[in-house]
């Protein structure tokens, strides 16, 4: 009896493992991301280590939008008129008439927004700070995680985890 598997057997095995693991992975990531987003809202924590057997094997970290000028609510007409005058309107766009990267024309001075070319105070803009967009999982290389978990998983080991039979917190 040969212990080598064929290319088709390998493909089938890996595909089955992927299907078994993906829903569990998606749920675990969602829980980790939601937990970090909640913690960020509470105390500003924007990343946390993923610990396995006392060793850091990865990280859950926040991603943020870029701080940029934004049109003040109620000033849309004034903003459009000024943007036309400044030449930062891209008329080829249907969904957004402002030219791509229009924000680069402006700078923040204290709590105000100014035209970077003329230094004129722009009262129809406000500075929109960077905001959390989400969180992602990084790291968790198999060579780091699997040895650290092998003893903890016990009978059934990795197979039980892949099939959703291993205990989890």
Backbone as a ProteinNet text record, in pm:
[ID]
protein_1_A
[PRIMARY]
XXXXXXXXXXXXXXXXXXXXXXXXXXXXXXXXXXXXXXXXXXXXXXXXXXXXXXXXXXXXXXXXXXXXXXXXXXXXXXXXXXXXXXXXXXXXXXXXXXXXXXXXXXXXXXXXXXXXXXXXXXXXXXXXXXXXXXXXXXXXXXXXXXXXXXXXXXXXXXXXXXXXXXXXX
[TERTIARY]
85.1	0	89.2	64.8	146.2	95.5	188.5	148.6	143.6	187.5	182	41.3	-1.8	-134.3	-117.7	-219.1	-215	-241.8	-218	-244.6	-393.7	-481.4	-625.6	-664.8	-604.6	-633.7	-589.3	-471.8	-419.9	-513.2	-554.9	-646.4	-777.7	-832.7	-959.1	-944.8	-835.4	-812	-800.4	-719	-699.6	-828.8	-903.9	-1031.2	-1129.6	-1137.8	-1227.3	-1185.5	-1054.5	-1005.8	-1042.6	-1027.4	-1061.1	-1209	-1294.9	-1438.5	-1475	-1402.2	-1429.4	-1384.1	-1275.7	-1213.8	-1270.4	-1303.1	-1339.5	-1452.3	-1564.1	-1669.2	-1622.7	-1543.3	-1491.8	-1393.3	-1308.1	-1211.6	-1283.7	-1382.9	-1458.3	-1523.1	-1581.2	-1645.6	-1542.7	-1429.9	-1325.7	-1269.9	-1248	-1199.8	-1302.8	-1429.5	-1535.3	-1540.9	-1532.6	-1534.6	-1414.3	-1296.4	-1175.2	-1183.7	-1233.3	-1244.8	-1347.5	-1463.6	-1566.5	-1517.8	-1448.6	-1394.1	-1296.4	-1210.4	-1113.6	-1182.9	-1283.3	-1357.2	-1426.1	-1484.7	-1548.3	-1444.7	-1330.9	-1226.2	-1171.2	-1158.9	-1113.1	-1210.3	-1340.5	-1441.5	-1434.4	-1398.9	-1392	-1265.5	-1148.5	-1023.8	-916	-949.3	-852.3	-753.2	-766.9	-676.1	-695.9	-585.8	-599.2	-533	-476.6	-420.7	-403.1	-401.4	-374	-303.2	-219	-144.5	-236.1	-210.9	-275.3	-174.2	-210.5	-119.6	-158.7	-60.6	-80.9	30.1	-7.2	92.6	192.2	147.8	235.3	322.5	311.8	393.5	303.9	352.3	278.9	298.2	186.1	192.4	127.5	62.1	-5.1	-59.2	-142.2	-194.9	-328.3	-419.1	-542.4	-521.9	-531.8	-505.3	-610.4	-630.6	-727	-667.8	-754.3	-715.9	-799.4	-744.4	-808.2	-820	-923.3	-936.4	-831.8	-804.4	-710.6	-785.7	-726	-785.8	-781.7	-889.3	-898.2	-1007.9	-1003.8	-1112.6	-1242.2	-1353	-1484.8	-1580	-1672.9	-1770	-1861.7	-1873.8	-1960.8	-2105.7	-2179.7	-2322.5	-2392.4	-2476.3	-2547.6	-2471	-2346.3	-2264	-2234.2	-2312.7	-2285.5	-2287.9	-2389.5	-2399.2	-2279	-2247.1	-2131.7	-2002.9	-1990.7	-1871.5	-1859.8	-1971.2	-1968.6	-1933.6	-1994.1	-1962.3	-1814.7	-1761.4	-1619.9	-1529.9	-1569.5	-1489.4	-1483.5	-1594.3	-1595.5	-1499	-1507	-1418.7	-1271.9	-1242.9	-1104.7	-1054.8	-1145.6	-1104.3	-1078.7	-1145.2	-1123.9	-1247.3	-1323.1	-1439	-1401.5	-1432.4	-1409	-1544.3	-1574.5	-1706	-1728.8	-1623.8	-1641.6	-1700.3	-1705	-1758.3	-1907.5	-1983.9	-2127.4	-2159.2	-2095.9	-2129.6	-2070.8	-1961.2	-1898.4	-1836.2	-1876.8	-1824.6	-1689.4	-1651.2	-1520.9	-1410.3	-1305	-1192.7	-1128.5	-1069.9	-999.1	-889.5	-873.7	-771.4	-792.5	-917.5	-944.4	-901	-899.7	-864.4	-719.8	-634.2	-492.9	-473.1	-572.4	-563	-572.3	-616.4	-644.5	-553.5	-535.4	-453.2	-528.2	-485.1	-543	-454.6	-518.2	-449.5	-532.1	-483.4	-562	-689	-802.5	-931	-990.7	-917.3	-968.4	-907.4	-972.4	-922	-893.3	-774.3	-735.8	-701.4	-716	-672.8	-520.3	-455.1	-308.9	-241.5	-312	-252.4	-263.7	-376.6	-397.3	-391.8	-391.2	-395.6	-528	-628.2	-760	-831.3	-895.5	-975	-1098.7	-1125.3	-1239.2	-1344.2	-1447.6	-1546.2	-1648.1	-1651.7	-1745.4	-1686.2	-1560.9	-1498.7	-1471.1	-1467.4	-1425.1	-1323.1	-1240.2	-1140.7	-1202.8	-1203.9	-1258.2	-1141.6	-1141.8	-1029.1	-1027.7	-915.4	-902.3	-1000.9	-1066.4	-1165.6	-1134.5	-1171.8	-1149.8	-1236.5	-1176.8	-1250.7	-1281.4	-1193	-1211.6	-1087.8	-1082.5	-968.9	-934.3	-808.8	-767.5	-672.6	-662.1	-573.6	-447.5	-331.9	-203.3	-120.8	-29.6	59	-6	12.9	-42.7	12.6	143.5	207.2	192.8	164.8	148.2	266.4	387.5	505.4	513.5	440.3	434.5	316.5	201.6	78.1	66.6	91.6	66.7	147.9	278.7	351.3	301.2	264.6	218.7	83.9	1.3	-131.3	-136.2	-38.1	-43.5	-72.5	-0.4	-20.5	-157	-201.9	-329	-449.1	-438.8	-552.5	-575.5	-471.3	-485.7	-537.1	-618.8	-668	-742.9	-711.3	-775.3	-694.3	-620.9	-530.5	-590	-510.2	-549.2	-671	-679	-794.1	-925.6	-930.4	-1053.3	-1087.5	-985.4	-1008.8	-1063.7	-1004.7	-1049.2	-1193.2	-1232.2	-1368.7	-1466.4	-1417.8	-1503.9	-1533.5	-1452.3	-1477.1	-1390.8	-1287.9	-1197.4	-1262.7	-1236.5	-1294	-1234	-1313.2	-1262.6	-1333	-1265.8	-1319.4	-1419.8
-117.7	0	123.3	216	335.9	445.4	516.6	624.5	759	761.6	886.8	906.4	1030.9	1059.7	1119.2	1100.5	1152.2	1302.7	1366	1509.4	1537.9	1451	1469.6	1451	1351.9	1329.7	1449.4	1501.1	1619.8	1739	1761	1869.9	1852.9	1732.5	1706.9	1728.9	1678.8	1694.4	1842.2	1915.4	2057.7	2136.8	2103.7	2171.7	2140.5	2015.1	1977.5	2046.6	2052.9	2121	2268.7	2330.1	2471.1	2495	2407.9	2421.9	2399.5	2310	2282.5	2398.6	2461.6	2564	2703.6	2736.5	2873.9	2932.1	2863.8	2923.3	2948.7	2855.9	2873.6	2990.8	3000.7	3110.8	3244.5	3250.8	3375.1	3419.2	3323.5	3355	3400.5	3331.2	3368.6	3507.2	3536.8	3670.1	3777.1	3748.5	3845.1	3876.4	3773.3	3794.1	3876.7	3845.7	3919.4	4065.2	4087.4	4222.6	4303.6	4244.2	4314.5	4345.8	4251.1	4273.8	4389.9	4397.8	4506.8	4639.6	4639.4	4763.1	4813	4721.5	4759.9	4816.1	4750.7	4796.3	4931.8	4953.1	5083	5192.3	5164.7	5262.8	5291.2	5190.4	5207.3	5279.5	5233.7	5286.5	5323	5316.4	5358	5251.1	5129.1	5021	4992.1	4997.5	4978.4	4851	4769.4	4641	4554.2	4423.6	4331	4209.7	4149.7	4031.2	3909.1	3817.6	3686.7	3593.3	3542.2	3461.5	3314.2	3229.2	3084.5	3023.3	2955.1	2891.6	2989.9	3112.4	3213.5	3286	3251.2	3316.2	3396.5	3515.3	3596.1	3534.1	3498.3	3437.7	3525.6	3632.2	3720.5	3841.7	3915.4	4040.1	4071.1	4128.4	4185.5	4335.2	4406	4549.6	4627.3	4750.5	4840.1	4899.6	4933.7	5016.2	5143.8	5253	5382.8	5452.8	5533.8	5619.9	5730.6	5796.2	5907.2	6035.4	6112.2	6241.2	6331.5	6405	6487.4	6591.7	6695.6	6792.3	6729.2	6776.3	6726.7	6845.2	6840.3	6948.5	6950.6	7067.7	7083.3	7059.3	6986.6	6967.8	7103.7	7117.7	7242.2	7340.6	7308	7397.6	7336.5	7240.1	7169.4	7261.2	7350.9	7441.5	7535.4	7594.1	7684.2	7610.5	7486.9	7407.2	7379.7	7344.8	7316.5	7442.4	7554.2	7679.4	7713.6	7700	7730	7630.8	7503.5	7401.8	7428.7	7474.3	7509.8	7625.3	7726.5	7842.8	7803.5	7709.5	7665	7570.7	7520.1	7428.3	7286.4	7246.2	7110.7	7022.9	7051.6	6970.6	6884.4	6756.4	6662.8	6632.6	6700.8	6689.8	6554.5	6474.3	6342.6	6241	6277.2	6185.8	6211.9	6106.7	6121.1	6111.4	6015.8	5993.1	6099.4	6161.5	6264.4	6367.9	6492.6	6594.5	6648.4	6627.1	6676.5	6591.3	6656.4	6587	6492.4	6386.6	6291.8	6365.7	6331.6	6391.6	6541.2	6588.2	6730.8	6776.9	6684.2	6721.6	6770.3	6727.7	6766.9	6917.4	6984.9	7129.7	7204.4	7138.3	7204.1	7152.8	7237.9	7203.2	7237.4	7174.5	7201	7300.5	7401.8	7498.6	7507.3	7444.3	7436.5	7359.2	7420.9	7356.8	7402.8	7485.1	7541.3	7469.7	7487	7436	7556.1	7555.1	7664.6	7609.8	7696.6	7664.5	7669.2	7559.3	7551.7	7642.5	7681.9	7768.6	7916	7954.3	8095.9	8128.4	8027	8042.3	8102.2	8104.6	8156.1	8056.7	8109.2	8027.3	7978.8	7849.7	7791.4	7753	7835	7810	7703.2	7660.8	7556.4	7416.1	7408.8	7280.1	7266.5	7143.4	7113.8	7001.8	6987.4	6881.5	6756	6650.9	6522.7	6437.5	6403.4	6327.5	6183.5	6119.5	5978.1	5900	5801.4	5720.7	5573.1	5491.5	5348.2	5293.1	5212.6	5150.4	5004.7	4938.8	4797.3	4742.2	4611.5	4544.8	4422.6	4382.8	4265.3	4180.9	4055.4	3961.2	3947.6	3957.2	3943.4	3837.3	3775.4	3676.5	3539.7	3467.1	3333.4	3233.6	3236.1	3142.2	3000.1	2902.7	2764.7	2715.3	2751.9	2705.2	2763.5	2870.9	2928.4	2871.7	2860.8	2824.9	2675.4	2592.3	2448.8	2384.9	2409.4	2349.1	2400.4	2526.6	2584.1	2526.4	2485.5	2432.4	2280.6	2210.8	2064.1	2002.9	2043.6	1985.4	2022.2	2142.1	2188.5	2117.8	2083.3	2021.4	1877.3	1808.2	1672.8	1574.6	1475.6	1370.9	1431.3	1381.6	1433.7	1545.2	1619.2	1724.1	1818.4	1848.8	1943.2	1892.2	1760.1	1704.2	1741.9	1730.1	1763.1	1910.7	1996.1	2139.7	2167.8	2105.2	2126.9	2082.1	1980.2	1928.3	1992.5	2090.7	2161.5	2083.4	1983.2	1898.4	1933.8	2017.7	2052.6	2157.9	2151.7	2254.5	2389.9	2495.4	2631.6	2721.9	2835.7	2930.2	3021.6
0	0	0	-90.7	-104.1	-10.6	52.9	143.4	71.6	-53.9	-129	-184.1	-186.3	-241.9	-380.7	-462.3	-598.3	-597.4	-708.5	-721.7	-699.3	-751.7	-732.6	-586.4	-520.1	-379	-295.2	-327.3	-256.6	-277.4	-402.7	-434.1	-358.5	-358.8	-290.1	-139.3	-81.2	61.8	99.5	27.9	59.5	39.2	-64	-88	24.4	67.7	177.4	306.5	333.5	454	450.1	333.7	319.1	348.2	294.5	317.9	463.6	531	671.8	760.1	722.9	807.8	781.9	658.1	623.9	709.4	729.6	813.6	956.5	1010	1146	1151.6	1050.5	1044.3	1031.6	944.9	927.3	1058.5	1132.2	1259.8	1363.7	1371.5	1468.4	1436.9	1308.6	1269.7	1303.9	1273.4	1301.2	1450.6	1534.1	1678.8	1724.5	1671.9	1709.9	1664.4	1542.7	1489.5	1566.9	1594.1	1670.7	1811.8	1872.1	2006.5	2008.7	1907.3	1902.7	1873.7	1785.8	1757.4	1884.9	1963.2	2089.9	2186.8	2195.4	2287.2	2243.6	2112.9	2063.2	2105.4	2094.3	2133.9	2283.7	2363.4	2509.1	2554.8	2506.6	2563.4	2461.4	2331.7	2230.1	2188.7	2239.9	2200.9	2052.9	1974.4	1830.4	1779	1868.6	1827.9	1950.9	1926.2	2035.4	1977.3	2060.5	2019.1	2020.4	1929.8	1931.5	1997.4	2113.9	2194.6	2187.6	2167.8	2167.6	2251.9	2357.7	2442.9	2500.2	2527.5	2584.9	2484.1	2356.5	2252.9	2159.1	2120.1	2023.2	1885.6	1822.1	1689.6	1583.2	1624.6	1529.9	1601.2	1529.5	1583.3	1517.5	1595.1	1541.5	1550.4	1438.2	1436.8	1360.1	1403	1339.4	1212.3	1120.8	1006.8	1015.9	965.2	979.5	844.9	833.2	716.4	728	618.3	618.3	656.7	747.8	782.8	659.2	635.1	514.2	531.3	449	453.9	402.6	456.7	415.9	409.2	317.5	302.2	423.6	484.3	600.8	558.9	640.7	611	598.6	496.7	473.4	385.2	348.7	266.3	129.3	86.3	-37.9	-159.8	-168.6	-284	-288.3	-174.8	-165.7	-202.6	-157.3	-186.6	-336	-399.2	-542.3	-622	-586.4	-656.8	-641.7	-521.4	-498.3	-571.5	-574.1	-641.9	-791.6	-849.3	-991.6	-1015.2	-930	-942.5	-927.3	-838.9	-815.3	-924	-1005.9	-1112.1	-1062.5	-954.8	-903.1	-924.2	-1029.9	-1064.1	-1183.5	-1173.8	-1283.4	-1346.2	-1454.9	-1517	-1583.3	-1597.2	-1658.4	-1560.5	-1434.9	-1333.5	-1315.3	-1314	-1292.4	-1143.1	-1074.5	-934.1	-841.4	-879.3	-796.8	-888.3	-872.9	-963.1	-919.3	-793.8	-749.8	-808.9	-852.4	-913.3	-812.6	-863.9	-779	-702.6	-576.1	-489.6	-467.2	-477.5	-457.2	-319.4	-221	-84.3	-73.3	-166.1	-159.2	-176.1	-227.4	-246.3	-113.6	-8.4	118.1	229.2	329.1	445	572.9	677.4	809.1	882.1	939.6	1024.9	1153.1	1259.1	1382	1354.9	1382.2	1354.5	1221.6	1148.3	1022.9	902.6	786.5	659.8	570.6	508.1	419.4	282	181	45.6	47.1	14.5	21.6	-79.9	-186.2	-287.2	-250.8	-189.5	-160.6	-11.2	73	219.2	267	179.3	215.4	306	409.7	500.3	425.6	430.4	359.9	463.3	474.8	579.9	543.1	418	379.4	394.1	442.5	468.9	617.8	663.6	799.7	790.6	892	890.8	949.2	870.2	915.3	964.4	1092.7	1146.3	1095.1	1113.6	1081.4	1167.8	1108	1180.3	1159.4	1257.9	1239.3	1126.5	1040.2	930.6	961	1032.6	1061.1	1128.5	1138.4	1199.7	1115.9	1120.1	1044.5	1127.6	1088.5	1156	1072.1	1138.9	1069.7	1141.4	1069	1128.8	1132	1240	1260.6	1159	1137.8	1046.4	1101	1015.7	1062.9	1146	1107.2	1181.3	1322.3	1348.3	1482.9	1562.2	1497.7	1566.7	1595.5	1495.3	1511.2	1623.3	1633.6	1746.4	1881.5	1887.4	2013.9	2056.2	1960.5	1992	2004.2	1951.2	1945.3	2081.8	2184.6	2317.5	2374.5	2352.3	2407.5	2345.2	2217.1	2148.1	2192.2	2234.1	2285.6	2183.5	2228.2	2137.7	2018.6	1904.2	1782.5	1720.8	1803.4	1757.7	1656.3	1557.4	1452.8	1376	1355.1	1282.4	1349.4	1482.2	1555.7	1539.9	1541.1	1523.2	1383.9	1281.2	1143.8	1123.3	1194.4	1178.8	1276.8	1356	1449.3	1575.8	1605.7	1723.5	1842.7	1822.5	1933.4	2020.5	2151.3	2241.5	2210.4	2227.5	2210.4	2309.9	2340.4	2438.7	2375.9
[MASK]
+++++++++++++++++++++++++++++++++++++++++++++++++++++++++++++++++++++++++++++++++++++++++++++++++++++++++++++++++++++++++++++++++++++++++++++++++++++++++++++++++++++++++

